[in-house]
Coordinates of C-alpha atoms and ligand atoms in Angstrom, one line a residue:
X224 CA 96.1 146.8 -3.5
X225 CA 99.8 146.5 -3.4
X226 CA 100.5 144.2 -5.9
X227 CA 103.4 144.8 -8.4
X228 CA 104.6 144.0 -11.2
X229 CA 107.1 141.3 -12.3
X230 CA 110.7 142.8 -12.8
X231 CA 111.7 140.1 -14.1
X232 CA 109.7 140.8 -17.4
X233 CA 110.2 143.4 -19.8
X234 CA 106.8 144.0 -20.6
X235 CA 104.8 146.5 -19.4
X236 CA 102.1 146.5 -16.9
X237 CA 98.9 146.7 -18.6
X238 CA 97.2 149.9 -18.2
X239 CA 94.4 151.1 -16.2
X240 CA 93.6 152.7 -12.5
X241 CA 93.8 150.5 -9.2
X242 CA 91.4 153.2 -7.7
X243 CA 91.3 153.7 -3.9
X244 CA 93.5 152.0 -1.3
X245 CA 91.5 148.8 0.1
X246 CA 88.2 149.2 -2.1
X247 CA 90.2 150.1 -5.4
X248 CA 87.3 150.9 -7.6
X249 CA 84.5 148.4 -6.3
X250 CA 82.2 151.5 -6.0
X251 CA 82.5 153.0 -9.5
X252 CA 81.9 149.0 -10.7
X253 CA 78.6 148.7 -8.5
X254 CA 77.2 151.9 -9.5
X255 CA 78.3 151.5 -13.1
X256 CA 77.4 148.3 -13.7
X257 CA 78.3 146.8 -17.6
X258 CA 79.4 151.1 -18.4
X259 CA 82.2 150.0 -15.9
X260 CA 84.4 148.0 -18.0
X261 CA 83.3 149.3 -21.4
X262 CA 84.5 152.6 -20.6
X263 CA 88.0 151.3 -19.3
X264 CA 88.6 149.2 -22.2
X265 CA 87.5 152.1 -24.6
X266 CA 90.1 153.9 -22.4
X267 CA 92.9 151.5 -22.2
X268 CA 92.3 148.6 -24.1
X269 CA 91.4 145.2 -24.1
X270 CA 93.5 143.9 -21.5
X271 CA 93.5 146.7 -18.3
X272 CA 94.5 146.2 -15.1
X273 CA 92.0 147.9 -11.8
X274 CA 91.2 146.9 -8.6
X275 CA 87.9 145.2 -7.3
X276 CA 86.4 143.2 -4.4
X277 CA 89.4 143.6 -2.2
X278 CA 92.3 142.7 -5.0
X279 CA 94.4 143.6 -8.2
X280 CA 92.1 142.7 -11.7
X281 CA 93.3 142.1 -15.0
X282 CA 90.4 142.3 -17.2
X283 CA 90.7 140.3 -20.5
X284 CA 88.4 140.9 -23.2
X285 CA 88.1 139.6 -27.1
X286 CA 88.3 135.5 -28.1
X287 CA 92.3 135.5 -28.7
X288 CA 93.3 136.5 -24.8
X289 CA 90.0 134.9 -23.4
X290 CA 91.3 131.7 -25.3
X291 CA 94.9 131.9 -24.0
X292 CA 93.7 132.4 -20.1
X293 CA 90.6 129.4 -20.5
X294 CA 93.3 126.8 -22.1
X295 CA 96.2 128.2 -19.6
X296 CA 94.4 126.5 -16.7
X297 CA 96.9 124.4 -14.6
X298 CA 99.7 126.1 -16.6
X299 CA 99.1 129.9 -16.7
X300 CA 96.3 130.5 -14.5
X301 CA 94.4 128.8 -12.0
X302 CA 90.6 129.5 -10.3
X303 CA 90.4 132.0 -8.1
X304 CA 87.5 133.3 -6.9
X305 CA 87.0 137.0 -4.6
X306 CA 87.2 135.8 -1.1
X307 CA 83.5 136.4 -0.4
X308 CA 82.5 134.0 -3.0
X309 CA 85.6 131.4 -2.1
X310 CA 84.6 131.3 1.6
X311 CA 80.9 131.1 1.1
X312 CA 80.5 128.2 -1.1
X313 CA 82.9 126.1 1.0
X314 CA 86.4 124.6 0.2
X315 CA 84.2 121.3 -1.0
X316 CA 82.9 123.1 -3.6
X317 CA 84.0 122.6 -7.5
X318 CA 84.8 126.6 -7.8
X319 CA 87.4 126.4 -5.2
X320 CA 88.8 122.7 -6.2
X321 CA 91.7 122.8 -8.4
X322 CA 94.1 120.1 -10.4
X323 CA 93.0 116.3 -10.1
X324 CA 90.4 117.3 -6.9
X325 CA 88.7 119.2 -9.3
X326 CA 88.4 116.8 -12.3
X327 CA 87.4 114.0 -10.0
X328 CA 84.8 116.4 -8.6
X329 CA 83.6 116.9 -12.2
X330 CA 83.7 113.5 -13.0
X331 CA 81.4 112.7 -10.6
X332 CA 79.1 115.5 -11.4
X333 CA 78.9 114.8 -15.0
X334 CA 76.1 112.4 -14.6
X335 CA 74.0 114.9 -13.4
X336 CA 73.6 116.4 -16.6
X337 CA 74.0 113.5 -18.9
X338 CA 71.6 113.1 -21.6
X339 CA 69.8 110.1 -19.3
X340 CA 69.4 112.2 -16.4
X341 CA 67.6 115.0 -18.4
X342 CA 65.6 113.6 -20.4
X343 CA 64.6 112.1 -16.7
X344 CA 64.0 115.3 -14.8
X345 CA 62.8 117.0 -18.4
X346 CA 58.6 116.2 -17.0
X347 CA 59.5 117.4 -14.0
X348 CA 60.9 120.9 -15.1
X349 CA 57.8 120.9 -17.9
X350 CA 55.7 120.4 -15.0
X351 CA 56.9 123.4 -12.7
X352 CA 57.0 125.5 -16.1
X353 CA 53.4 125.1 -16.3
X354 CA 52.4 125.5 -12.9
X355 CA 54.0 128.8 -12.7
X356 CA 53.0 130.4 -16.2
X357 CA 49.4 129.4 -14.5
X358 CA 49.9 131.0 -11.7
X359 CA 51.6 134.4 -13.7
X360 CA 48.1 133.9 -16.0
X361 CA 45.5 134.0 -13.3
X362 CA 47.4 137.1 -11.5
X363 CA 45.4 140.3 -12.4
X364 CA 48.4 142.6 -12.0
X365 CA 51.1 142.1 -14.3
X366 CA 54.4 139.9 -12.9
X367 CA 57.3 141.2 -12.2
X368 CA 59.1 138.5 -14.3
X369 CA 62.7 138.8 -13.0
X370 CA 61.9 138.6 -9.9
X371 CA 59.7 135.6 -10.2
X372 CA 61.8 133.8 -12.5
X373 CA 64.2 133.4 -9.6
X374 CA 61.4 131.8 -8.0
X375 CA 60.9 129.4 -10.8
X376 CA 64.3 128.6 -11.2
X377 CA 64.8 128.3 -7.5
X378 CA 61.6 125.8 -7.4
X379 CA 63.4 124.2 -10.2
X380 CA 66.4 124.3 -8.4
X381 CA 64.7 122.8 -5.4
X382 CA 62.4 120.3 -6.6
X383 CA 63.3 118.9 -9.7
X384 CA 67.0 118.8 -9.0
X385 CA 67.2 118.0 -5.8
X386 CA 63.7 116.2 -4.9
X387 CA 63.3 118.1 -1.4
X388 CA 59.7 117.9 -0.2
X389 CA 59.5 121.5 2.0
X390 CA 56.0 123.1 2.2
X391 CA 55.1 126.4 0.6
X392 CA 56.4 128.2 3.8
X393 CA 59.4 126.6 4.3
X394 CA 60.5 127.1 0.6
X395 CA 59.3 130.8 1.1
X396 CA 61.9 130.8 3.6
X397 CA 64.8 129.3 1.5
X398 CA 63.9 131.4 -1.2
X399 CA 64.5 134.5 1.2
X400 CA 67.8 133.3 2.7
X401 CA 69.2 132.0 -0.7
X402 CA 68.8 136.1 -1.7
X403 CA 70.5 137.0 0.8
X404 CA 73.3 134.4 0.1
X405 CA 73.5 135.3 -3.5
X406 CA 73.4 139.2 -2.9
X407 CA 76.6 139.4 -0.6
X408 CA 78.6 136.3 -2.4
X409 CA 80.3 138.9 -4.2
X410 CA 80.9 141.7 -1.5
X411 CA 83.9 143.3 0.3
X412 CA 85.2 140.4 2.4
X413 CA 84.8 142.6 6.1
X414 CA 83.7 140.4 8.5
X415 CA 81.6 143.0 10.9
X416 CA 77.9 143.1 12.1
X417 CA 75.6 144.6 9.2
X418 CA 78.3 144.0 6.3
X419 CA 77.2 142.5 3.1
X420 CA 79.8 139.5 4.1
X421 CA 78.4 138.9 7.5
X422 CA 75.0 139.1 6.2
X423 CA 76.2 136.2 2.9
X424 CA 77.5 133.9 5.9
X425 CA 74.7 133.6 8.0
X426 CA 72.7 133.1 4.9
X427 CA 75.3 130.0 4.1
X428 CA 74.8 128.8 7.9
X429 CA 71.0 128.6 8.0
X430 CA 70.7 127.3 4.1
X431 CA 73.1 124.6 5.4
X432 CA 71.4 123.7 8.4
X433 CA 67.7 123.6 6.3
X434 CA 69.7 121.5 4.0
X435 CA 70.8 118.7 6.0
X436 CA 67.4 118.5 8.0
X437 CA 66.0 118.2 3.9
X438 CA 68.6 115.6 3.0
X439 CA 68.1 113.4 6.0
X440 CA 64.3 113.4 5.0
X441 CA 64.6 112.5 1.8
X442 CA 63.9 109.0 0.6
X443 CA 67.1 108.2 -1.4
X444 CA 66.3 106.2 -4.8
X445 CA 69.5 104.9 -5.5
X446 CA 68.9 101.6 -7.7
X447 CA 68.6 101.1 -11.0
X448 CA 68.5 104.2 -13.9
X449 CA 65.3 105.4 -12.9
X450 CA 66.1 108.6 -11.5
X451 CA 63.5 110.7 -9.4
X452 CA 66.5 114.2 -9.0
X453 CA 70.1 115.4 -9.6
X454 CA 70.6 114.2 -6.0
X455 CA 70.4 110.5 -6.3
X456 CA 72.3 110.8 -9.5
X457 CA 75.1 112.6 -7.4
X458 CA 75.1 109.5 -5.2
X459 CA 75.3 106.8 -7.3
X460 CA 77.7 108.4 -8.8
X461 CA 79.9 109.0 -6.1
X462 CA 79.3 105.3 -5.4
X463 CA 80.3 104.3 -8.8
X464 CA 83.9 106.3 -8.3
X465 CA 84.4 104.8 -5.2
X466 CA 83.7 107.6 -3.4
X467 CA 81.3 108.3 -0.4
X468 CA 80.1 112.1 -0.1
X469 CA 80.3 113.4 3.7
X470 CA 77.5 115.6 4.6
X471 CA 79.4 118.6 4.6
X472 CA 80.2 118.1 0.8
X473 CA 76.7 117.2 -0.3
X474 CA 75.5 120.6 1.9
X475 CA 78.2 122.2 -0.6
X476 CA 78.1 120.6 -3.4
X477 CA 74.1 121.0 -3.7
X478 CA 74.3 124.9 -2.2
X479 CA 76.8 125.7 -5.7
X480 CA 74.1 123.8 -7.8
X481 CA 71.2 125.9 -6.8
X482 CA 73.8 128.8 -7.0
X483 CA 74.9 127.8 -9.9
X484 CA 71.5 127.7 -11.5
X485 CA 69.5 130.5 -9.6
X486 CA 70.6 134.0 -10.8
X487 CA 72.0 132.8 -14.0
X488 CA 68.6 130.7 -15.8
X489 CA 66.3 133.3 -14.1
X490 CA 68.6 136.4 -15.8
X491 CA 68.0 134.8 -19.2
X492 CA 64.5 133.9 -18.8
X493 CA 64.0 137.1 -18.2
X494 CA 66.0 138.3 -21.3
X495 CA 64.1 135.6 -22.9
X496 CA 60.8 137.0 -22.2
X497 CA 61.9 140.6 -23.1
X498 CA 62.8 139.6 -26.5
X499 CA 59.9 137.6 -27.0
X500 CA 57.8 140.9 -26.7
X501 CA 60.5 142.7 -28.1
X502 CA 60.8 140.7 -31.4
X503 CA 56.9 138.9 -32.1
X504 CA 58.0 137.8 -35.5
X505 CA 60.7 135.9 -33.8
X506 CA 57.9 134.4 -31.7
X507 CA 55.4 133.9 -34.4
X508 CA 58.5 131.5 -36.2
X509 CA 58.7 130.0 -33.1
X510 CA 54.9 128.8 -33.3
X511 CA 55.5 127.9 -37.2
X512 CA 57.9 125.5 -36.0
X513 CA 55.9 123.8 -33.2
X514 CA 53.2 123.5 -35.5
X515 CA 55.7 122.3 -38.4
X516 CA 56.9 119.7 -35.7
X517 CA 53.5 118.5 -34.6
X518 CA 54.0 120.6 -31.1
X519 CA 51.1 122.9 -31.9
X520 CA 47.7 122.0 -32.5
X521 CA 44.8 124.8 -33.1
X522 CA 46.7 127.2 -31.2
X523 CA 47.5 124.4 -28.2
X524 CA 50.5 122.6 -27.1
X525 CA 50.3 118.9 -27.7
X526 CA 49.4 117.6 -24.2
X527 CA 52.0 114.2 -24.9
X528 CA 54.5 113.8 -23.3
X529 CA 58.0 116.2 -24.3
X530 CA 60.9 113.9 -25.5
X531 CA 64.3 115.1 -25.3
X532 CA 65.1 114.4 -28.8
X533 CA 62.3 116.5 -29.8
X534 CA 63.2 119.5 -28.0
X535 CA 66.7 118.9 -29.6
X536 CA 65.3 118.8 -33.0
X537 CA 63.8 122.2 -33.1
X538 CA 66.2 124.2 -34.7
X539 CA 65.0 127.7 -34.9
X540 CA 64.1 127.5 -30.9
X541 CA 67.9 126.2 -30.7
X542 CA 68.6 130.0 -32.6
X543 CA 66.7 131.8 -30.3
X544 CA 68.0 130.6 -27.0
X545 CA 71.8 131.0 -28.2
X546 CA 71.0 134.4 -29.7
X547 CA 69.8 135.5 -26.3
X548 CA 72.7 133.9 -24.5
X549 CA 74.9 136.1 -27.0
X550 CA 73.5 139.3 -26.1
X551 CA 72.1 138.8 -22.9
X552 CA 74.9 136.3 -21.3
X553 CA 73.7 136.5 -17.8
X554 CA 77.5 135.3 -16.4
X555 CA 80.2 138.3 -17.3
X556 CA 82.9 136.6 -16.8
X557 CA 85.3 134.2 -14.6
X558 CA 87.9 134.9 -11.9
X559 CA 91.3 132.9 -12.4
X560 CA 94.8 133.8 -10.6
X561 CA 98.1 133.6 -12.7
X562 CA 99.9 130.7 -11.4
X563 CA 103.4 132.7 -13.4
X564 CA 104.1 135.7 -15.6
X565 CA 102.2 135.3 -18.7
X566 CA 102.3 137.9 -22.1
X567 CA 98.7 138.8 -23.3
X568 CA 98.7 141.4 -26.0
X569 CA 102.0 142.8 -25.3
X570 CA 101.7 143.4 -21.7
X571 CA 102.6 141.3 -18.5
X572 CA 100.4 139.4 -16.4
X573 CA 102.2 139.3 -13.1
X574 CA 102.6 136.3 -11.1
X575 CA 99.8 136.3 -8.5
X576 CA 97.2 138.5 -10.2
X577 CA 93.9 138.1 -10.4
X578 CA 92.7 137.5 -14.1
X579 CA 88.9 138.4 -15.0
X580 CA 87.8 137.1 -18.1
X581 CA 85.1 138.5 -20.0
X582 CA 82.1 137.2 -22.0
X583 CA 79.9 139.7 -22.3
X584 CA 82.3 142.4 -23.5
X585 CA 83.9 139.6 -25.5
X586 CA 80.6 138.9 -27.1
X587 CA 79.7 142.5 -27.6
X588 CA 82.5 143.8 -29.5
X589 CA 83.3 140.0 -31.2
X590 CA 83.8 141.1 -35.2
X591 CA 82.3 137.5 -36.2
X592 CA 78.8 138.5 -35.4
X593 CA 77.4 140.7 -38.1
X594 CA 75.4 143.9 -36.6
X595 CA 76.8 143.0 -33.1
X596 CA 73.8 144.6 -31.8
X597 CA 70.9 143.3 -33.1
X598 CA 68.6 140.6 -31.9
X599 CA 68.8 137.9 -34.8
X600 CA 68.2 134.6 -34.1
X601 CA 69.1 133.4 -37.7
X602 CA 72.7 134.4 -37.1
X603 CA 73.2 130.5 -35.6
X604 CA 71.2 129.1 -38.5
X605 CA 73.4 126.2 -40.3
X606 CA 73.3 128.4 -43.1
X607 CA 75.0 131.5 -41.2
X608 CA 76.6 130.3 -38.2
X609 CA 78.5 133.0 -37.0
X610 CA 80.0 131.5 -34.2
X611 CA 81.6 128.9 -36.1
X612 CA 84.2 131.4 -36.8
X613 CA 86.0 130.5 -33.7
X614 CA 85.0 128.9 -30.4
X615 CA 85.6 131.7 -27.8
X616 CA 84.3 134.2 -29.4
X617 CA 80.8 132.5 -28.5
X618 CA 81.0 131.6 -25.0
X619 CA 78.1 131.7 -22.5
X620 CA 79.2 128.9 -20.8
X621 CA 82.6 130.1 -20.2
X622 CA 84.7 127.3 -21.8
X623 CA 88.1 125.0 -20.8
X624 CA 87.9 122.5 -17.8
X625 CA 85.5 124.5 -16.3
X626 CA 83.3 125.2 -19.0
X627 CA 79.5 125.3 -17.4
X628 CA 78.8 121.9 -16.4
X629 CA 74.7 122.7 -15.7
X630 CA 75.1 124.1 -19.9
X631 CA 72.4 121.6 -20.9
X632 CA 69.9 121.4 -18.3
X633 CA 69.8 125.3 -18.6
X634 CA 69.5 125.0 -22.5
X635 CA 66.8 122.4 -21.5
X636 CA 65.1 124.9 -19.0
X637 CA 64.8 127.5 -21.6
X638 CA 63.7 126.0 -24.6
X639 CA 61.1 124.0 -22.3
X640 CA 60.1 127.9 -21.1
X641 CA 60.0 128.9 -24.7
X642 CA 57.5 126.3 -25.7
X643 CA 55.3 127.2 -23.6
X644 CA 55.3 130.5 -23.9
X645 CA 55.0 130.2 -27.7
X646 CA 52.6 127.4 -27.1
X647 CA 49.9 128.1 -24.2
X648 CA 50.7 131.7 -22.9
X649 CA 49.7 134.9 -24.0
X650 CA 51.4 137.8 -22.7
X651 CA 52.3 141.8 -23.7
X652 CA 54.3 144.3 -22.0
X653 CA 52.6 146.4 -19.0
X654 CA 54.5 149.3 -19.5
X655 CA 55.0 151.7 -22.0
X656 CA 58.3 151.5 -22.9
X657 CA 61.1 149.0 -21.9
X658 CA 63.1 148.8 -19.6
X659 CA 66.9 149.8 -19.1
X660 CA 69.4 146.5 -18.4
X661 CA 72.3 146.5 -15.2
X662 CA 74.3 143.5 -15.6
X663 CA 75.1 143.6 -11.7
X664 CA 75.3 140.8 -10.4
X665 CA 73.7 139.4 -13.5
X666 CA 72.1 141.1 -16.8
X667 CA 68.4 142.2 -15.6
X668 CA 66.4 145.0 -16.0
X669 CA 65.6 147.7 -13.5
X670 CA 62.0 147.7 -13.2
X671 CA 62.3 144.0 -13.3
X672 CA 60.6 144.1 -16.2
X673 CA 56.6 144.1 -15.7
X674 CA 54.4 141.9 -17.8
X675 CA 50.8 140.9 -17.9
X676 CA 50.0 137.3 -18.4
X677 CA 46.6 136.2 -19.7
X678 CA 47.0 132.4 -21.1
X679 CA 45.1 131.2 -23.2
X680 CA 41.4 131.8 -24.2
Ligands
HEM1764 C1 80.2 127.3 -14.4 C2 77.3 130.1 -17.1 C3 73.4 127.6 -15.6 C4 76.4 124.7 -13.0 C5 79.8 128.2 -15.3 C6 80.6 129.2 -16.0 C7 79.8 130.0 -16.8 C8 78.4 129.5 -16.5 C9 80.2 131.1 -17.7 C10 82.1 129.2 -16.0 C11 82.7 130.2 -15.0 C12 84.2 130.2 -15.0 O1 84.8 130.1 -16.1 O2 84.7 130.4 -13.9 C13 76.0 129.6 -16.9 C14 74.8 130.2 -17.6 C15 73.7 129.5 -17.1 C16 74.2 128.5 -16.2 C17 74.9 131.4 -18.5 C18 72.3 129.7 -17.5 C19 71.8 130.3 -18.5 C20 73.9 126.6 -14.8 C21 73.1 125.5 -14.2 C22 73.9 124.8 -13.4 C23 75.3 125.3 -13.6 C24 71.6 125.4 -14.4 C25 73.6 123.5 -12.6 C26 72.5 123.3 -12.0 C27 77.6 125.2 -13.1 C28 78.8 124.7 -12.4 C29 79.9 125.4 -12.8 C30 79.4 126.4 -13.8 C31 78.7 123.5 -11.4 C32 81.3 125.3 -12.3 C33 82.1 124.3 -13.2 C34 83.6 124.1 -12.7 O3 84.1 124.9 -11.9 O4 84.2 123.1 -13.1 N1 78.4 128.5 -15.6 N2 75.6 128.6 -16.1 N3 75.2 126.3 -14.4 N4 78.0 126.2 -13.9 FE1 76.8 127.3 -15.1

């Protein structure tokens, strides 16, 4: 709370508030949600300093600064994570590895989402994609689709990625604990009986004793490029850069992937969905294309088997996903610490300050995007493409050295999601109106967003 600035600079300190001593202004951020920053940068700009989660911020918004902190990894800035989120995935784990730790780690993770690897775990993701828009169709009540797109992306998370056989009840149980892990890994970092912190590591404990009892059950196919998960693809490799994973690291390394992968794909499915009923011209292009492609056959989806390279080819569903990554990015933004005094427009960023920043806000008030506000898919079409303007003002996937490295298996996730809603689902709102959006800890609505599924006839 304490922090200074550098008196060696001549630059001002940015402005802002650093709130209350210890919490700072963590409250007014959790009750304000996405209001929070805009009404601070309104107030003092687009670089402002505050004070959440237990430390001094500097919140960075708009493509020029966001660009100067992402490439000042290593030289300006470095990762740097609240200490809730640092302590609870583990010093194994990629967002607390830094320098040549963490591009080895990378390295080895990379074939995990290598064009191979998907288009091997693409049937498998099709296949829990289908089994749970069945299940959503023969509900009677309508779904609450936030809330059971976690599942799916957890079941994703679980099976596809990691091939873990548990039964129905045990991943009910996961499921449950992973919650609770993902709700306190950004909390106050107070270790006492009944805090969010306390609650986030014995959440971590018994997800990391589940997961070693599922790893040392699993058959491990190793040999040859036939992959059966993201798993075995870790392994081998590991093994190919010399390097044999402790069980500790794999417990880490594969509770960040499901962490990774849980709250962010289930927030834009969710916004994914919305839109859909939001926008059912946009919906109804989407079926000309599948039926332009072959995909779509008398109202049903071609029951051959999905290539990769066709789900690549289909460019208007390559619109739709980014335009909903755009204006629904379900990450706000990344944590780094300066490493040394930096300038960002015109102020100083201190030694030893945190540095938050944004993608949403930086999205949201972006001048490349024409009608900032609007849902419009064609925006990305080769004929517009608005982001071309400059990389980081589009940036989902954060961007730098540690640019989302799960970016295409989500892209995969949710175009495969789209087809089949465009393809075999039928489905309409269940309430009258929409829903309001918090963006805490990820963009989703309040209600969760209720919808009635009916499939097809
Ligand atoms: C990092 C967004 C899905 C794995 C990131 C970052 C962003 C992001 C913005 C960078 C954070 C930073 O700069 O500090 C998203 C979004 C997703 C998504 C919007 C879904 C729509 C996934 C999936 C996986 C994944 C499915 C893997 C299963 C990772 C990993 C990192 C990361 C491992 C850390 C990279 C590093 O530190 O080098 N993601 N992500 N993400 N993401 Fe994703």
């Amino acid at each position: 709370w304490t922090a200074t600035r550098d008196k060696s600079c001549k630059l001002p300190m940015p402005k802002g508030s650093m709130g209350f001593p210890i919490i700072g202004e963590t409250c007014h951020w959790f009750f304000q949600g996405a209001g929070f920053h805009a009404s601070r940068r309104q107030k003092y700009g687009n670089v402002f300093k505050t004070h959440l989660l237990g430390r001094p911020l500097i919140r960075v918004t708009g493509a020029e600064h966001v660009r100067k902190v992402l490439m000042g990894e290593h030289s300006l800035v470095t990762v740097d994570w609240p200490q809730s989120t640092s302590t609870l995935l583990g010093p194994n784990s990629l967002a607390n590895s830094i320098g040549d730790i963490h591009r080895k780690r990378r390295k080895i993770f990379a074939k995990v989402f290598s064009h191979e690897a998907l288009e091997s775990y693409l049937p498998k993701i099709q296949q829990v994609i289908q089994e749970t828009l069945r299940v959503w169709s023969s509900n009677p009540d309508p779904i609450n689709v936030y809330r059971e797109s976690q599942r799916l992306s957890f079941h994703m998370a679980v099976r596809v990625l990691l091939g873990f056989r548990v039964s129905e009840e045990e991943m009910h149980c996961l499921f449950h604990t992973f919650q609770d892990f993902v709700e306190n890994v950004f909390s106050l970092p107070i270790d006492l009986p009944f805090s969010g912190y306390r609650k986030g590591i014995r959440a971590r404990d018994s997800l990391q004793k589940s997961i070693e009892k599922a790893i040392r059950e699993k058959p491990l196919h190793t040999q040859g490029k036939d992959y059966t998960d993201a798993l075995d693809v870790l392994l081998e490799s590991a093994k190919e850069n010399n390097t044999e994973l402790t069980m500790q690291e794999l417990k880490e390394s594969t509770i960040e992937l499901i962490f990774a992968a849980f709250a962010t794909t289930a927030s834009a499915s969710t916004s994914l969905i919305m839109q859909l009923l939001r926008h059912p011209a946009v919906l109804e292009k989407l079926r000309e294309e599948l039926r332009s492609c072959g995909l779509l056959h008398d109202g049903c989806l071609c029951q051959g088997e999905l290539r990769l390279d066709s789900i690549i080819s289909l460019k208007y569903l390559d619109c739709v996903i980014k335009e909903v990554l755009r204006l629904f990015a379900p990450v706000s933004g990344g944590y780094r610490i300066a490493t040394q005094t930096f300038e960002l427009d015109g102020v100083q960023v201190p030694k030893g300050w945190s540095v938050m920043y944004s993608i949403r806000d930086t999205h949201d008030t972006s001048a490349v995007f024409k009608d900032v506000e609007a849902f419009d898919p064609d925006r990305f079409s080769p004929e517009r493409s608005e982001d071309r303007e400059g990389r980081f003002h589009y940036l989902p996937f954060g961007g730098g050295v540690r640019s989302c490295l799960g970016k295409q298996l989500a892209t995969l996730f949710l175009k495969l999601l789209a087809v089949e809603l465009a393809g075999g689902s039928r489905f309409e709102l269940a309430t009258r109106t929409f829903p309001r959006l918090i963006s805490v800890p990820v963009v989703h609505p309040t209600d969760g967003l209720r919808v009635k599924f009916f499939g097809l006839d």
